[in-house]
Amino acid sequence: MSDTVKIPVSEIPEGEAFLVPGDENVTGEDIAVFHAEDGSFYALNDECTHEVASLADGWVEGTEVECPAHAARFCLKNGKALCLPATVDARTHKVEVEGDTVVLYPGVPAIDAD
């Protein structure tokens, strides 16, 4: 098992997410890699912190994702829970773009520049 996961940029359309299963990354937890509407890429643990639901199945707007179960929203940049019913932040993971490839560093927290 590699410490990084490489995903072609073309596999993640803008406003969508790509699911990296837990058995394919070093954390053992599913990770959603998002292509935000600002063109940036972000990664969060896939499971909503409020209730079992896949954030990869949620709606991306700007740099936020809305959980499909109960409309909790999370900041893609820093994982912060932005509204109820979620009160616990989502775990972030570092991503970098190298040419036409998104490189995911599972277990390495993203650095929020804001």
Coordinates of C-alpha atoms in Angstrom, one line a residue:
M1 CA 0.0 0.0 0.0
S2 CA 1.4 3.4 -1.0
D3 CA 1.6 6.5 1.1
T4 CA 0.1 8.5 -1.7
V5 CA -2.8 7.9 -4.1
K6 CA -2.6 9.3 -7.6
I7 CA -5.7 10.2 -9.5
P8 CA -5.9 11.7 -13.0
V9 CA -7.4 15.2 -12.9
S10 CA -9.8 14.0 -15.7
E11 CA -11.4 11.5 -13.3
I12 CA -12.8 14.3 -11.0
P13 CA -15.1 16.7 -12.9
E14 CA -15.5 20.2 -11.4
G15 CA -18.2 20.1 -8.7
E16 CA -17.8 16.4 -8.2
A17 CA -15.8 14.0 -5.9
F18 CA -13.7 10.8 -6.4
L19 CA -13.9 8.2 -3.7
V20 CA -10.7 6.5 -2.5
P21 CA -11.7 3.4 -0.6
G22 CA -10.2 2.8 2.8
D23 CA -8.5 -0.4 1.7
E24 CA -6.6 1.6 -1.0
N25 CA -5.1 4.2 1.4
V26 CA -3.1 4.0 4.5
T27 CA -5.8 5.4 6.8
G28 CA -8.3 2.5 6.3
E29 CA -11.1 5.1 6.0
D30 CA -12.8 6.1 2.8
I31 CA -11.6 9.5 1.5
A32 CA -13.5 11.8 -0.9
V33 CA -11.3 14.0 -3.2
F34 CA -13.3 17.0 -4.3
H35 CA -12.8 19.2 -7.4
A36 CA -14.2 22.5 -6.1
E37 CA -15.9 25.1 -8.3
D38 CA -12.9 27.4 -7.9
G39 CA -10.8 24.7 -9.7
S40 CA -9.0 23.6 -6.5
F41 CA -8.8 20.0 -5.1
Y42 CA -9.5 19.1 -1.5
A43 CA -9.9 15.9 0.4
L44 CA -12.0 15.0 3.5
N45 CA -12.9 11.7 5.2
D46 CA -15.9 10.6 3.2
E47 CA -18.2 9.9 6.1
C48 CA -20.3 12.8 7.4
T49 CA -19.5 13.5 11.1
H50 CA -23.3 13.8 11.9
E51 CA -24.6 10.5 10.5
V52 CA -23.4 7.7 8.3
A53 CA -23.6 9.2 4.8
S54 CA -21.1 9.6 2.0
L55 CA -19.9 13.2 1.4
A56 CA -18.8 12.1 -2.1
D57 CA -22.5 11.8 -2.8
G58 CA -23.1 15.3 -1.6
W59 CA -23.4 18.6 -3.4
V60 CA -20.4 20.8 -4.0
E61 CA -21.0 24.6 -4.0
G62 CA -18.0 26.9 -4.1
T63 CA -15.6 25.4 -1.5
E64 CA -18.3 23.7 0.5
V65 CA -19.9 20.2 0.4
E66 CA -23.4 19.5 1.6
C67 CA -24.1 16.1 3.1
P68 CA -26.9 14.3 1.2
A69 CA -28.5 13.0 4.4
H70 CA -29.4 16.0 6.5
A71 CA -27.9 19.0 4.7
A72 CA -24.9 19.5 7.0
R73 CA -22.3 21.6 5.2
F74 CA -18.5 21.3 5.5
C75 CA -15.7 23.6 4.3
L76 CA -13.6 21.7 1.8
K77 CA -10.5 23.8 2.8
N78 CA -10.4 23.0 6.5
G79 CA -13.1 20.5 7.2
K80 CA -15.1 22.8 9.5
A81 CA -18.7 21.9 10.1
L82 CA -20.6 25.0 8.9
C83 CA -24.1 24.3 10.1
L84 CA -26.3 21.9 12.1
P85 CA -26.9 19.1 12.4
A86 CA -23.1 18.6 12.1
T87 CA -21.1 19.8 15.1
V88 CA -17.8 17.9 14.5
D89 CA -15.4 18.9 11.8
A90 CA -14.4 16.5 9.1
R91 CA -10.8 15.2 8.8
T92 CA -8.9 16.8 6.0
H93 CA -6.1 15.2 3.9
K94 CA -3.4 17.0 1.9
V95 CA -3.7 17.1 -1.9
E96 CA -1.4 18.5 -4.6
V97 CA -1.8 18.8 -8.3
E98 CA 1.2 17.6 -10.3
G99 CA 0.6 18.2 -14.0
D100 CA -2.5 16.2 -14.9
T101 CA -2.5 14.2 -11.6
V102 CA -4.0 14.8 -8.2
V103 CA -1.8 13.4 -5.5
L104 CA -3.6 12.5 -2.3
Y105 CA -1.5 12.2 0.9
P106 CA -3.9 10.1 3.1
G107 CA -3.5 10.9 6.8
V108 CA -1.6 14.1 6.2
P109 CA -3.8 17.0 7.3
A110 CA -4.4 19.8 4.7
I111 CA -3.0 23.1 5.5
D112 CA -5.7 25.8 5.5
A113 CA -4.3 29.0 4.1
D114 CA -7.4 31.0 5.1

